[in-house]
Short mmCIF file of C-alpha atoms and ligand atoms in Angstrom, two decimals:
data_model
loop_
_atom_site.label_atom_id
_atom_site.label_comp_id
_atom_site.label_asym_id
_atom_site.label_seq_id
_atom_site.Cartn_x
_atom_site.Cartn_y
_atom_site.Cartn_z
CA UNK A 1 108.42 67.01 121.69
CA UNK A 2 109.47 66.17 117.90
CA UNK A 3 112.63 67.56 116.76
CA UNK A 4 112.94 68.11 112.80
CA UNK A 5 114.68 65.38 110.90
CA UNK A 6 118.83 66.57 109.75
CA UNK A 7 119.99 67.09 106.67
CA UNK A 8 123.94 67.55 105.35
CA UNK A 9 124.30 71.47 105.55
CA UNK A 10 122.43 71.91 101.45
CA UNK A 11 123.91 74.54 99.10
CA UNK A 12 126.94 75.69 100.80
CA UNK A 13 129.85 76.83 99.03
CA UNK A 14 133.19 77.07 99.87
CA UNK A 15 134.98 79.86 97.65
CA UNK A 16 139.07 80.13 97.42
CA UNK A 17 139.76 83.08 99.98
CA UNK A 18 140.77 85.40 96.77
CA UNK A 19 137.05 84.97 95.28
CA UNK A 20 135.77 85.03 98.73
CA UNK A 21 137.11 88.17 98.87
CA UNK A 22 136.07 89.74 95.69
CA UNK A 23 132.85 88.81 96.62
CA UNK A 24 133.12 91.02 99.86
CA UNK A 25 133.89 93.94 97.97
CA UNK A 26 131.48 93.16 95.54
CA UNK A 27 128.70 93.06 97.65
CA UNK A 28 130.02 96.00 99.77
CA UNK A 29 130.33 98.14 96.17
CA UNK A 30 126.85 97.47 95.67
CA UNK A 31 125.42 98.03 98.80
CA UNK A 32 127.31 100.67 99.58
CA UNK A 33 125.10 102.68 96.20
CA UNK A 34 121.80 101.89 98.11
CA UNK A 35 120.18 105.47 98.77
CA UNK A 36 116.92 106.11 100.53
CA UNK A 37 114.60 107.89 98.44
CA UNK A 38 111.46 109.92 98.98
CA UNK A 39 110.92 111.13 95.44
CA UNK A 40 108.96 107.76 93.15
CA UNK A 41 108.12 107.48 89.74
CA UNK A 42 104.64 105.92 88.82
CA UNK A 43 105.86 103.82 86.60
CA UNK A 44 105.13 100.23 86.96
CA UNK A 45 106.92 97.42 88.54
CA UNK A 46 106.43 93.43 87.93
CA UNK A 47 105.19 91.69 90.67
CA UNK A 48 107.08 89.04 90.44
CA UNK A 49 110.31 90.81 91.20
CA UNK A 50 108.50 91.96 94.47
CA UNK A 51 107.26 88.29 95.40
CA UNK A 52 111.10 87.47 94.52
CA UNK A 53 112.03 89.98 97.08
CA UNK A 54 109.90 88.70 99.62
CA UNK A 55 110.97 85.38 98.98
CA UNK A 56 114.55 86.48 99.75
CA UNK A 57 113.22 88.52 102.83
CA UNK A 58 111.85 85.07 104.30
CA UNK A 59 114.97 83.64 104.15
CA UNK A 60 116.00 85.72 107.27
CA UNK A 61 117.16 83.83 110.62
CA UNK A 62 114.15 84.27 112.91
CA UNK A 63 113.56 83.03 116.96
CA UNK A 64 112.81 79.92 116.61
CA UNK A 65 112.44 79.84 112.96
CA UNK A 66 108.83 81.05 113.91
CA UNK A 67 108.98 83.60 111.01
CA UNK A 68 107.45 86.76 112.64
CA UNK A 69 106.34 89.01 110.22
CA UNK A 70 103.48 89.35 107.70
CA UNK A 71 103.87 91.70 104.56
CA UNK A 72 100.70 92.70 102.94
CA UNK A 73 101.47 94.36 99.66
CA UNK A 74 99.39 97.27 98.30
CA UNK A 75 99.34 98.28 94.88
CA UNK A 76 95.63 99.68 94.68
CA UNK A 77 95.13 103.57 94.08
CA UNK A 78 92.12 103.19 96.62
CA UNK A 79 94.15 101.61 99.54
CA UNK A 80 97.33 104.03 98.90
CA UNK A 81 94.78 106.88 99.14
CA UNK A 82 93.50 105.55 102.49
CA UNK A 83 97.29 104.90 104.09
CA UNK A 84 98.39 108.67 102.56
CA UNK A 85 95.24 110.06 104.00
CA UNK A 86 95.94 108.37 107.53
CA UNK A 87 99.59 108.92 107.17
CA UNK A 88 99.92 112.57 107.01
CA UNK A 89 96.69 113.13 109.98
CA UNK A 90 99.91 111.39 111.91
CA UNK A 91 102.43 113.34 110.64
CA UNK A 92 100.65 116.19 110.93
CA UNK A 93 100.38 116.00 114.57
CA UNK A 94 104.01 114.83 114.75
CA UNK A 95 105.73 117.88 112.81
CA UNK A 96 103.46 120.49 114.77
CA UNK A 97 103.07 119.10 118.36
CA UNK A 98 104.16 115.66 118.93
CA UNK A 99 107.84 116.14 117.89
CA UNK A 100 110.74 116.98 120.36
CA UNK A 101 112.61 120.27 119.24
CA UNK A 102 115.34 118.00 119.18
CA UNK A 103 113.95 115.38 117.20
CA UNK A 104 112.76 117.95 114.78
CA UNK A 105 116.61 119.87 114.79
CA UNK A 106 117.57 115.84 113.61
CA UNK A 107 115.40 115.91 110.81
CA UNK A 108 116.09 119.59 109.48
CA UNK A 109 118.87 118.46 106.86
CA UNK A 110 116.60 115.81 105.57
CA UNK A 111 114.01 118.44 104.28
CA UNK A 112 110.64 115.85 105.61
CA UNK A 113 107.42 117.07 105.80
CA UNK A 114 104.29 116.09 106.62
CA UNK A 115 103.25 115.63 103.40
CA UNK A 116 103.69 112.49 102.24
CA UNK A 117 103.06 112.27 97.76
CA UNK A 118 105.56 109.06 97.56
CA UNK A 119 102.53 107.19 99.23
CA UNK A 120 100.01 107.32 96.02
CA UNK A 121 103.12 107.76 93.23
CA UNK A 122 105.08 104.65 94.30
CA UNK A 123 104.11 101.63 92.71
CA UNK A 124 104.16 99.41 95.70
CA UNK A 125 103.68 99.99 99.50
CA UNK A 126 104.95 97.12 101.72
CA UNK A 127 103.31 97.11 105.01
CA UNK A 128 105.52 95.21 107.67
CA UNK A 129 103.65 93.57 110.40
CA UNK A 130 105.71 91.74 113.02
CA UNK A 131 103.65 89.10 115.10
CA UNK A 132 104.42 88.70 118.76
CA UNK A 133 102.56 84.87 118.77
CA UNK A 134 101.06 83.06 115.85
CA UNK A 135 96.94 82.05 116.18
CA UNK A 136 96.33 78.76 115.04
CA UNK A 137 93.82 77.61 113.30
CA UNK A 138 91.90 76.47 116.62
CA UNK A 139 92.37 79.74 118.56
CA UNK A 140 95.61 78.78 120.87
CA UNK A 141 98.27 81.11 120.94
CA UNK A 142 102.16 79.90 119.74
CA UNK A 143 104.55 82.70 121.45
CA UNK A 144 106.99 83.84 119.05
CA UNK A 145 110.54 84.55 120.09
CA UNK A 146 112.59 87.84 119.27
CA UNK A 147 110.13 88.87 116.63
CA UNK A 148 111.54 92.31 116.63
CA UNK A 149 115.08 91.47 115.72
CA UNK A 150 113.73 88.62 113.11
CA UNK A 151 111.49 91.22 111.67
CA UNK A 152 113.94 93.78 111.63
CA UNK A 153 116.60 91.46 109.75
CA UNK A 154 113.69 89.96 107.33
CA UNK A 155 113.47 93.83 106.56
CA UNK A 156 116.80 94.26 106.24
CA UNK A 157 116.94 91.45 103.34
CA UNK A 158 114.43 92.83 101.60
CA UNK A 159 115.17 96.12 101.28
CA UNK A 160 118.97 94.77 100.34
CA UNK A 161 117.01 92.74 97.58
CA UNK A 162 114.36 95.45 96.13
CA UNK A 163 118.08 97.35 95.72
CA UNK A 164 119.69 94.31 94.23
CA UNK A 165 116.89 93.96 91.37
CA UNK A 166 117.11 98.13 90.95
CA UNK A 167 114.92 99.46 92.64
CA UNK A 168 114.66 102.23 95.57
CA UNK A 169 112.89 102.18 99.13
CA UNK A 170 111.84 104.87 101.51
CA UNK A 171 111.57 103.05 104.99
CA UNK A 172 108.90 104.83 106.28
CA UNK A 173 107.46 104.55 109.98
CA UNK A 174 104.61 107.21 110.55
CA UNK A 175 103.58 107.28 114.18
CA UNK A 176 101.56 105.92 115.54
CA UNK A 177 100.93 103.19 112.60
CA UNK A 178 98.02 101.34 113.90
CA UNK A 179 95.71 102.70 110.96
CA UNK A 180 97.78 100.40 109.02
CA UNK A 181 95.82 97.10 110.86
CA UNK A 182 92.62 98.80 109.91
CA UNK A 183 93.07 99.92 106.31
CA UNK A 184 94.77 96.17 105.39
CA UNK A 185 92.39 94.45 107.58
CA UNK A 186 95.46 92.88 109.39
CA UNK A 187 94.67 91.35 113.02
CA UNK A 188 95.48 93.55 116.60
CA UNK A 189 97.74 90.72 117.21
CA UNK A 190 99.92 91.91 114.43
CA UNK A 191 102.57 95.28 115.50
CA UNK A 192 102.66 97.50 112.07
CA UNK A 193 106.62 97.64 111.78
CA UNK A 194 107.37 99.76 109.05
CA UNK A 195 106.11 101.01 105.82
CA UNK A 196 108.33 100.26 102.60
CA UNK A 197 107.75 102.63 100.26
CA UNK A 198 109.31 101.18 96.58
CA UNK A 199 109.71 101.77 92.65
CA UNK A 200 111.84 103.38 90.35
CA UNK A 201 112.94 106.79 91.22
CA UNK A 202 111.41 110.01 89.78
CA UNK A 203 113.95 111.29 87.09
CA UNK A 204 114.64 113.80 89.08
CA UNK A 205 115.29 112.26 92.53
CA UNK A 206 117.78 114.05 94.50
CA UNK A 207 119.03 113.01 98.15
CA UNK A 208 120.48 114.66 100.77
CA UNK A 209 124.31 114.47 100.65
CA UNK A 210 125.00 112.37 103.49
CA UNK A 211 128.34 110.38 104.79
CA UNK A 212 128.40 107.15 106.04
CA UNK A 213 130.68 106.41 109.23
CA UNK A 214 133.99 104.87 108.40
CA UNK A 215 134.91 100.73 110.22
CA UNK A 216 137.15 101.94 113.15
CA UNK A 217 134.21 104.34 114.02
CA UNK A 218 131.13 101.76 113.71
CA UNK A 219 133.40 98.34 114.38
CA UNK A 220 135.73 97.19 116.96
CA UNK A 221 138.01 93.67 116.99
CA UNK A 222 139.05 92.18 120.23
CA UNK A 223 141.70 89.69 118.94
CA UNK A 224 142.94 88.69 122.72
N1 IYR B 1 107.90 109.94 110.24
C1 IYR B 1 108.24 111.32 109.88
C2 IYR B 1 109.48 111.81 110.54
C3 IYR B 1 110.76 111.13 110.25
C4 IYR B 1 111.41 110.42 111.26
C5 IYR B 1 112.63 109.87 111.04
I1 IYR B 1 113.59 108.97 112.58
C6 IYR B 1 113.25 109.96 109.76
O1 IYR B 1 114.49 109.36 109.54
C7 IYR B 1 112.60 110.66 108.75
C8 IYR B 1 111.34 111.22 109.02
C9 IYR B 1 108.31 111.47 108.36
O2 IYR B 1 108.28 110.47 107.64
O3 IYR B 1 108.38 112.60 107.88
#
């Protein structure tokens, strides 16, 4: 068993605790303006500033460092088509049998339906795929380790850094999403995770007027 070589810890700053703290808030400030949005404009996006955000989203700690996930990128009006088309069939079924009458009461102030526009309009539709084991080249099987959590947090980072360049995301997760493998031609070994919906908002792109919890109600310190 090889272990990787060691290196000094590279790129680390140490800030004084006043910057440190600006920085918090900073970050927080921003952050804290991220909205999900279901209403996209058409216009255009570079790529680049997606493959930057991707970049950023492979940066996340993984099991293992195995780096779980796969994100196939659509920006063709014939692919969106398909996923739309394949997409609403699901939610469909969802809003008129599929859904509890609780699940449904939980969704009532958002205003969804199972129509689903944002999926041709957006510029870009990011198709998560977590992998539970890598295939190598040879057939054998590596077995990847938390690849929900490491796919979740790669998520995480790139929907923080789609909002960082200015940009809005719908996380979208129609159910069941295994028309997704088809459509991109990904393998049954890959688990579609979600469906990141991103752009510039439509000019008129309203949200609901939700409230965020406050620290003591999400956060707890044990200091003994
Ligand atoms: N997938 C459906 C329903 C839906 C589910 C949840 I949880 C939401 O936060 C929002 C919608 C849809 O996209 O309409």
């Amino acid at each position: 068993m090889s272990s990787y070589p060691t290196i000094p810890l590279p790129n680390y700053i140490e800030y004084p605790v006043d910057e440190m703290r600006q920085r918090a808030a900073d970050f927080y400030g921003d952050v804290d303006r991220r909205r999900t949005v279901r209403e996209f404009s058409d216009r255009p996006v570079p790529r680049d500033i997606i493959e930057t955000a991707l970049k950023a989203a492979n940066t996340a700690p993984s099991g293992a460092n195995l780096q779980p996930w796969h994100f196939a990128v659509v920006t063709g009006a014939a692919t969106k088509k398909k996923i739309r088309a394949a997409a609403e069939v699901e939610e469909r079924e969802f809003y008129a049998h599929r859904a509890s009458a609780e699940w449904l009461a939980a969704l009532e102030p958002l205003g969804t339906d199972a129509n689903k526009p944002f999926l041709e309009t957006a510029p870009y539709l990011i198709a998560v795929f977590l992998q539970k084991y890598a295939v190598l080249g040879d057939g054998r099987k590596v077995k990847h380790y938390y690849p929900t959590e490491s796919t979740g947090l790669a998520t995480g980072i790139l929907i923080t850094a789609l909002h960082r360049a200015g940009l809005v995301c719908l996380t979208h997760t129609p159910s069941p999403m295994k028309f997704l493998n088809e459509i991109l031609g990904r393998p049954k070994t890959e688990r579609p995770f979600l469906l990141l919906v991103t752009g510039y908002p439509a000019a008129d792109a309203e949200v609901p007027d939700i409230h965020r919890k406050s620290l003591p109600e999400f956060a707890s310190f044990i200091d003994d």
